[in-house]
PDB file of C-alpha atoms in Angstrom:
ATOM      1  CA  UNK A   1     -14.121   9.484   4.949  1.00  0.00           C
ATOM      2  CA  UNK A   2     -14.454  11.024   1.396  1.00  0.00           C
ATOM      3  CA  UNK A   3     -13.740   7.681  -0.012  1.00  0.00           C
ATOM      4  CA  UNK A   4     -17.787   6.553   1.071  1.00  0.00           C
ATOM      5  CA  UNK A   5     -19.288   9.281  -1.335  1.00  0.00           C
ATOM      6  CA  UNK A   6     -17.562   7.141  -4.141  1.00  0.00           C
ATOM      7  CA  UNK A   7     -19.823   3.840  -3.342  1.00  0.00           C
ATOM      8  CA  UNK A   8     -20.558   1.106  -0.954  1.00  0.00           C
ATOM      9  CA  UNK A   9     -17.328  -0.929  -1.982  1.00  0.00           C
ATOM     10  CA  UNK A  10     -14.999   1.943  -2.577  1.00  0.00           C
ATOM     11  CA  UNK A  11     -15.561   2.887   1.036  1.00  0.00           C
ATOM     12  CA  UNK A  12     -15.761  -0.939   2.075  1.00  0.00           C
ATOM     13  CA  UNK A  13     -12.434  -1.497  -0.023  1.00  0.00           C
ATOM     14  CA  UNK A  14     -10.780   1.912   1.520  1.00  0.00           C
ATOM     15  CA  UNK A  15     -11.677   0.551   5.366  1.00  0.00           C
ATOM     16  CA  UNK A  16     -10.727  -3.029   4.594  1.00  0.00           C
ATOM     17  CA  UNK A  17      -7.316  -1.222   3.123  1.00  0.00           C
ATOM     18  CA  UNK A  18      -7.050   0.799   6.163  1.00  0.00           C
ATOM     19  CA  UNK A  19      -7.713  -1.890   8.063  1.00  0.00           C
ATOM     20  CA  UNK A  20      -4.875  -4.454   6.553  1.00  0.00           C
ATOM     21  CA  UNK A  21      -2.450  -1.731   6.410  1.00  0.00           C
ATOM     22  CA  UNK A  22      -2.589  -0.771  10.027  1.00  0.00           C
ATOM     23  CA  UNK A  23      -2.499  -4.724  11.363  1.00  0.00           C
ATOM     24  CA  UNK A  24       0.179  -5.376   8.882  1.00  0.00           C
ATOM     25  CA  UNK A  25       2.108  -2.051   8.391  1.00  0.00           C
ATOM     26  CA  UNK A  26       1.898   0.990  10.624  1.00  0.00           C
ATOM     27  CA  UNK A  27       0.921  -0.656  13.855  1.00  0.00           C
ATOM     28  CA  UNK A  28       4.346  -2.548  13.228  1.00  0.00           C
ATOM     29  CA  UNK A  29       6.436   0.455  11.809  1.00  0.00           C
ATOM     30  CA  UNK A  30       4.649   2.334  15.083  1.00  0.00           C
ATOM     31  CA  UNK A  31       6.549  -0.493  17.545  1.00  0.00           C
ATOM     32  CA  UNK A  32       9.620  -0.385  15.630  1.00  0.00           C
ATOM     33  CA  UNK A  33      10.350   3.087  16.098  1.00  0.00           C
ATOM     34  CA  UNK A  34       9.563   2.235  20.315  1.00  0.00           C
ATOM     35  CA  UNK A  35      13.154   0.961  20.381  1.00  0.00           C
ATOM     36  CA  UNK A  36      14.227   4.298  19.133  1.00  0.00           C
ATOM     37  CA  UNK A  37      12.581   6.081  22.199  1.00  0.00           C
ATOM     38  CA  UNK A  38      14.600   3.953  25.012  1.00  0.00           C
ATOM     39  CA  UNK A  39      18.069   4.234  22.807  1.00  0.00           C
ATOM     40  CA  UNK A  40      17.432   7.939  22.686  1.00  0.00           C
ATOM     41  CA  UNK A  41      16.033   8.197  26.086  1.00  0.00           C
ATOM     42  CA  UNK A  42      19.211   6.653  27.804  1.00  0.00           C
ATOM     43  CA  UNK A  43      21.262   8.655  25.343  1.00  0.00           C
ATOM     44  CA  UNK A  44      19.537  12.271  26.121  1.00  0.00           C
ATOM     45  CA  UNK A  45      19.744  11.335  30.111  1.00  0.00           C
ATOM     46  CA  UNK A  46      23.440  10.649  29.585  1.00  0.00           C
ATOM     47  CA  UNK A  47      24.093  13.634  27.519  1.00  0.00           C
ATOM     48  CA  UNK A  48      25.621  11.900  24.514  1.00  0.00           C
ATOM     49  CA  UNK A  49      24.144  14.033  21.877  1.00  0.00           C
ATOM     50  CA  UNK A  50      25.912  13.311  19.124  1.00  0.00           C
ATOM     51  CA  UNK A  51      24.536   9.333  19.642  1.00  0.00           C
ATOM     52  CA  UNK A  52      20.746  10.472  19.605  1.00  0.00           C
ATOM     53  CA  UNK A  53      21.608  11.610  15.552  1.00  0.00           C
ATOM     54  CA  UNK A  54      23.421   8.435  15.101  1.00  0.00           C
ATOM     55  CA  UNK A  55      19.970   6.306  16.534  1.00  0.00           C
ATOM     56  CA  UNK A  56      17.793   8.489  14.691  1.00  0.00           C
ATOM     57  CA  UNK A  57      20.242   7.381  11.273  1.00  0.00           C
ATOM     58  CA  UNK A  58      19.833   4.294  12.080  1.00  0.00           C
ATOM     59  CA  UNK A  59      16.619   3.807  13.081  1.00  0.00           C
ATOM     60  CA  UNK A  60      15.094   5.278   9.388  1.00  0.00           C
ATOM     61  CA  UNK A  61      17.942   3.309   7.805  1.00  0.00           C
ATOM     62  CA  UNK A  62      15.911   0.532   9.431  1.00  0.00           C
ATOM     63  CA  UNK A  63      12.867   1.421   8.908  1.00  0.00           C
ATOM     64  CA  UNK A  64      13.342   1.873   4.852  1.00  0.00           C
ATOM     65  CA  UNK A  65      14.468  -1.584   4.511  1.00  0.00           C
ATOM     66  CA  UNK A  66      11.093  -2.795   6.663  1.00  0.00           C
ATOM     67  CA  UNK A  67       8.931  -0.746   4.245  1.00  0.00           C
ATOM     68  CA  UNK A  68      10.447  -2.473   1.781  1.00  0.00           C
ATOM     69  CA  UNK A  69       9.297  -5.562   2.657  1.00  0.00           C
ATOM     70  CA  UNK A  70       5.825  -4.546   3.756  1.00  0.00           C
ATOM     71  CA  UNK A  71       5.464  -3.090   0.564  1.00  0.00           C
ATOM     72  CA  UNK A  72       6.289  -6.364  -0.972  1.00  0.00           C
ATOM     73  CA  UNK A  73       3.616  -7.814   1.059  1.00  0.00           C
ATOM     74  CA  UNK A  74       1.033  -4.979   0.343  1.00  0.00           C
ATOM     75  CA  UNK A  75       1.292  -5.486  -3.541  1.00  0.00           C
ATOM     76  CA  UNK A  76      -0.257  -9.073  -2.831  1.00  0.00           C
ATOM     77  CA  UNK A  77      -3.102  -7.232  -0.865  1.00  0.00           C
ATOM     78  CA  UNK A  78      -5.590  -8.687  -3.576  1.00  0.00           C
ATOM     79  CA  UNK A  79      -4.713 -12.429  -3.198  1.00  0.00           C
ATOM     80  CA  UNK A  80      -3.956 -12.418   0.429  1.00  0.00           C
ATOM     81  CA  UNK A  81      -7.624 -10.853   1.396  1.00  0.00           C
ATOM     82  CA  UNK A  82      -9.042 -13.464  -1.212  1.00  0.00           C
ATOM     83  CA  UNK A  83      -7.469 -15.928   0.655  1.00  0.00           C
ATOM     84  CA  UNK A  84      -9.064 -14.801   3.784  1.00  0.00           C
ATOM     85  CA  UNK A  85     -12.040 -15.032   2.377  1.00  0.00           C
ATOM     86  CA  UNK A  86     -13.017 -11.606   1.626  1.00  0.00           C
ATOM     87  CA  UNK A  87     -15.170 -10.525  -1.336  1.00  0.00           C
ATOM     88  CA  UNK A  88     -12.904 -10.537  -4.109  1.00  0.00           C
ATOM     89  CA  UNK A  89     -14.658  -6.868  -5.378  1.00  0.00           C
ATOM     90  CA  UNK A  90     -13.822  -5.386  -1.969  1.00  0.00           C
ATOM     91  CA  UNK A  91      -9.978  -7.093  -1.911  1.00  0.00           C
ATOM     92  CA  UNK A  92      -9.508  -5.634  -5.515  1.00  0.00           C
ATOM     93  CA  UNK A  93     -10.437  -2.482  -4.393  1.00  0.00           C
ATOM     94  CA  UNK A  94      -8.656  -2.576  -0.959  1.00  0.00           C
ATOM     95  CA  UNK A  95      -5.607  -3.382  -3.457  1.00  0.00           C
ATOM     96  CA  UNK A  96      -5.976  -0.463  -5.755  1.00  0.00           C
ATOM     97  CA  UNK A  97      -6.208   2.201  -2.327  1.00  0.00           C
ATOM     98  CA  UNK A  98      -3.450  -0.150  -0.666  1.00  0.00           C
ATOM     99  CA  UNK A  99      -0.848   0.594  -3.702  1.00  0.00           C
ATOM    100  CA  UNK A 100      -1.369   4.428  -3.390  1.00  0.00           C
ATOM    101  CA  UNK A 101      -1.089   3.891   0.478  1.00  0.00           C
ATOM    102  CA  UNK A 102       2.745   2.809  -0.182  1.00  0.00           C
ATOM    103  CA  UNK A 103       4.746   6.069  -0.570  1.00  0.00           C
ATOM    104  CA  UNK A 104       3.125   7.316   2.558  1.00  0.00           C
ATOM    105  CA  UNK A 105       4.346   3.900   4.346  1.00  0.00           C
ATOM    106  CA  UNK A 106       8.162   4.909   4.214  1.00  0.00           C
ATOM    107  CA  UNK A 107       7.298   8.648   5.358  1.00  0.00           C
ATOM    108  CA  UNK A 108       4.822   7.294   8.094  1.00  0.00           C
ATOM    109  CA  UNK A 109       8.550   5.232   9.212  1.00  0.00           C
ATOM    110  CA  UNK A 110      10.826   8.237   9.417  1.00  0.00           C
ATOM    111  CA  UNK A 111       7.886  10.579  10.930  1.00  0.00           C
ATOM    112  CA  UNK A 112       7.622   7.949  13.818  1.00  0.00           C
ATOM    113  CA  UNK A 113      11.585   7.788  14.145  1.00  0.00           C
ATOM    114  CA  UNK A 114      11.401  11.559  14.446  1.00  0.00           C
ATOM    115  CA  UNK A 115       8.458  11.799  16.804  1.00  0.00           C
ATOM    116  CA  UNK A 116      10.366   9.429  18.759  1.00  0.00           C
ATOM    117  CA  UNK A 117      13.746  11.703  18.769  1.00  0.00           C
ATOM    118  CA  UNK A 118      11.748  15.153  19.615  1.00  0.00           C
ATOM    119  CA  UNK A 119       9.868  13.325  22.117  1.00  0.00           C
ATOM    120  CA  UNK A 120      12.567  12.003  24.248  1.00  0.00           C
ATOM    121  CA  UNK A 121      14.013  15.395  24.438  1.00  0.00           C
ATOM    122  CA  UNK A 122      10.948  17.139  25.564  1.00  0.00           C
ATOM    123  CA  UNK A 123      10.571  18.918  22.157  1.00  0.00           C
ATOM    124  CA  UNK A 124       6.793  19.056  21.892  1.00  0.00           C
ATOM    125  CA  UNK A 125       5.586  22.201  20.255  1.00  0.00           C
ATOM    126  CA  UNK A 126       7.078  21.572  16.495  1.00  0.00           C
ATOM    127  CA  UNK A 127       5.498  18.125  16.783  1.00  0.00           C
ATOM    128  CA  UNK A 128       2.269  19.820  17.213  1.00  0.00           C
ATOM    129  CA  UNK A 129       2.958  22.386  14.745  1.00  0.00           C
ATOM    130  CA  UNK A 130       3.663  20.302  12.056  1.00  0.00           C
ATOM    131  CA  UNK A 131       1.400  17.842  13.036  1.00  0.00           C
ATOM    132  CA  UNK A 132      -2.009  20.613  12.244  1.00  0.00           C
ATOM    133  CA  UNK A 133      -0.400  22.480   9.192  1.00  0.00           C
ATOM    134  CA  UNK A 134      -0.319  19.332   7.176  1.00  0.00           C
ATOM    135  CA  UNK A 135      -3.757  18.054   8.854  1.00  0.00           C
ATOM    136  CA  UNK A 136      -5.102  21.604   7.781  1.00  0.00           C
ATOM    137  CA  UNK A 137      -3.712  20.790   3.988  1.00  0.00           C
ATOM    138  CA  UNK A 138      -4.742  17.509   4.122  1.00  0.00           C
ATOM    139  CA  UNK A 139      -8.362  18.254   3.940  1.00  0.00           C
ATOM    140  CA  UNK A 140      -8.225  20.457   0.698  1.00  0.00           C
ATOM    141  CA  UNK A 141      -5.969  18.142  -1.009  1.00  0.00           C
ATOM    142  CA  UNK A 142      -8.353  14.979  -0.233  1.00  0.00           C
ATOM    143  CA  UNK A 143     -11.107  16.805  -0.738  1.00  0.00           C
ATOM    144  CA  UNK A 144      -9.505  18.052  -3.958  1.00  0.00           C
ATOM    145  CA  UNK A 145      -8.452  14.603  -5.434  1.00  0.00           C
ATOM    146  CA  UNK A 146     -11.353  12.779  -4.227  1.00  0.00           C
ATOM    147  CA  UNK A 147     -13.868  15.009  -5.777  1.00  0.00           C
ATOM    148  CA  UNK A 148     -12.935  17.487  -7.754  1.00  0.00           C
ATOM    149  CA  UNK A 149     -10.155  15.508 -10.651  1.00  0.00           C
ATOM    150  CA  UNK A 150     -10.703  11.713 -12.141  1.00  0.00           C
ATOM    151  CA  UNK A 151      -8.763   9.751  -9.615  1.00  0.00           C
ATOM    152  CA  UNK A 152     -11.700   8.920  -7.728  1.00  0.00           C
ATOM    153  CA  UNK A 153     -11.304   6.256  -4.477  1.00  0.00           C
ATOM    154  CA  UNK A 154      -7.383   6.745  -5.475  1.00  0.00           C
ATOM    155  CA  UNK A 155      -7.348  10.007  -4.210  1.00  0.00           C
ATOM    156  CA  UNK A 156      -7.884   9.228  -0.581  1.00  0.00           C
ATOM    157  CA  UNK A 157      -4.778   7.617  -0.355  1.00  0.00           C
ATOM    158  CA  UNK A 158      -2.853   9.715  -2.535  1.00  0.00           C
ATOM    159  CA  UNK A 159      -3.292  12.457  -0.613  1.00  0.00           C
ATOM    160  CA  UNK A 160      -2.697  10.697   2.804  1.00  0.00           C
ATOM    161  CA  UNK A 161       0.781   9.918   1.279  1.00  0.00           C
ATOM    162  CA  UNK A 162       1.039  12.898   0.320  1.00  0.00           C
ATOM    163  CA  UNK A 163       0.231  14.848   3.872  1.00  0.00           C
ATOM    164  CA  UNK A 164       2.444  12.082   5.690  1.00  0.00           C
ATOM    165  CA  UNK A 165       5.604  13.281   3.301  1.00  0.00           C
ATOM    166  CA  UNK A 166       4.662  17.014   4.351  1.00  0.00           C
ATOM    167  CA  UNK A 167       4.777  15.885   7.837  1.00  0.00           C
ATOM    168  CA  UNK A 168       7.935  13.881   7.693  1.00  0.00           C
ATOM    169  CA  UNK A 169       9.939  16.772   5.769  1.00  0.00           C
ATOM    170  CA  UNK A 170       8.678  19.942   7.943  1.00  0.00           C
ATOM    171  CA  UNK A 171       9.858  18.170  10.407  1.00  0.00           C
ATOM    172  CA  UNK A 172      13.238  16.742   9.409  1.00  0.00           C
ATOM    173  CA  UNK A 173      14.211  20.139   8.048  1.00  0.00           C
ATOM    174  CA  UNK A 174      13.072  21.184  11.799  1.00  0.00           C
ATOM    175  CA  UNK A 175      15.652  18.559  13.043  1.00  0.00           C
ATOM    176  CA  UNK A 176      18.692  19.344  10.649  1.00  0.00           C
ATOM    177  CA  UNK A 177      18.491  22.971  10.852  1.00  0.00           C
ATOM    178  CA  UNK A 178      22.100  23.875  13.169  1.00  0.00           C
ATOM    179  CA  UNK A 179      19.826  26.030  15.369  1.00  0.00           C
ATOM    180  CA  UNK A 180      17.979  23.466  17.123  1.00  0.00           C
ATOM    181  CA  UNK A 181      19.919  20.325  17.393  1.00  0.00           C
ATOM    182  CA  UNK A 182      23.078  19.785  17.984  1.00  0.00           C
ATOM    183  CA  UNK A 183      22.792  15.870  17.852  1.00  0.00           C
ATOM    184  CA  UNK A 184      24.142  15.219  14.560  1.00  0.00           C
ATOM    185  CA  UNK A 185      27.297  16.519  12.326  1.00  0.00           C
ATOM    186  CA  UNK A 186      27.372  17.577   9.304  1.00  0.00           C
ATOM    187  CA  UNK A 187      29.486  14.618   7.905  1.00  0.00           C
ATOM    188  CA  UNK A 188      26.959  12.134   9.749  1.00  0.00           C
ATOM    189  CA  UNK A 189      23.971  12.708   7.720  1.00  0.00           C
TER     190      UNK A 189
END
């Protein structure tokens, strides 16, 4: 984690962040999307194609307004983890990496939605593709941020927001280009 070559409570702060967002955030965003993978798993098997784009719609329309809300609950990180008794120098820190965590939250929804919608229909090598390209990119942009400009601890997060959105959007424009799906209109999106 580049975070630790910052300090003992930037890297404490980043884990405690990771930590709380993964209990509170992307382990729930992570089940949400699980009802996506039955609707579209029944609708694949019946050959209703044009209903797995309509659950896949829905299911990010969802899971915006549910980042929302987590979001809401992130931006209290501080007070929450002080309430918990954690060291308030670690929870003010696990705030500060928690706010840069938040843009990533609502790509980390619709990347899950989409895994879910390729996965049900057997589509495996794009998810692979486009899951090492940005992993490749993340490392030079963390590394980058981290290290190399003034953000410091910030960076970390930054630029796991950052590879999550290049995730999310190789593979939507995967997903809407007319050559590989035919599960959505072009009125329905």
């Amino acid at each position: 984690m580049f975070a630790g070559h910052l300090g003992e409570v930037e890297l404490a702060g980043s884990t405690l962040a990771n930590s709380w967002a993964t209990v509170t955030g992307f382990a729930f965003m992570t089940g949400l999307s699980g009802a996506l993978e039955t609707l579209c798993g029944q609708g694949f098997g019946a050959k209703m194609d044009k209903m797995l784009g309509i659950y896949l719609q829905a299911s990010c329309i969802i899971s915006f307004f549910f980042a929302i809300i987590i979001s809401v609950l992130w931006s209290f990180t501080e007070p929450i983890l002080v309430l918990l008794h954690q060291d308030p120098e670690i929870s003010r820190a696990a705030a500060v990496y928690i706010k840069y965590l938040i843009p990533g939250f609502f790509a980390y929804g619709f990347l899950q939605n989409i895994l879910r919608f390729l996965q049900t229909q057997s589509v495996v090598i794009p998810l692979v593709v486009f899951s090492v390209v940005p992993l490749g990119i993340h490392f030079g942009i963390v590394y980058s941020l981290v290290n190399k400009t003034s953000v410091g601890c910030r960076g970390a997060p930054m630029a796991a927001s950052i590879s999550i959105w290049i995730s999310f959007l190789l593979l939507a424009l995967y997903v809407l280009s007319p050559t590989n799906f035919r599960t959505h209109g072009p009125d329905s999106l």
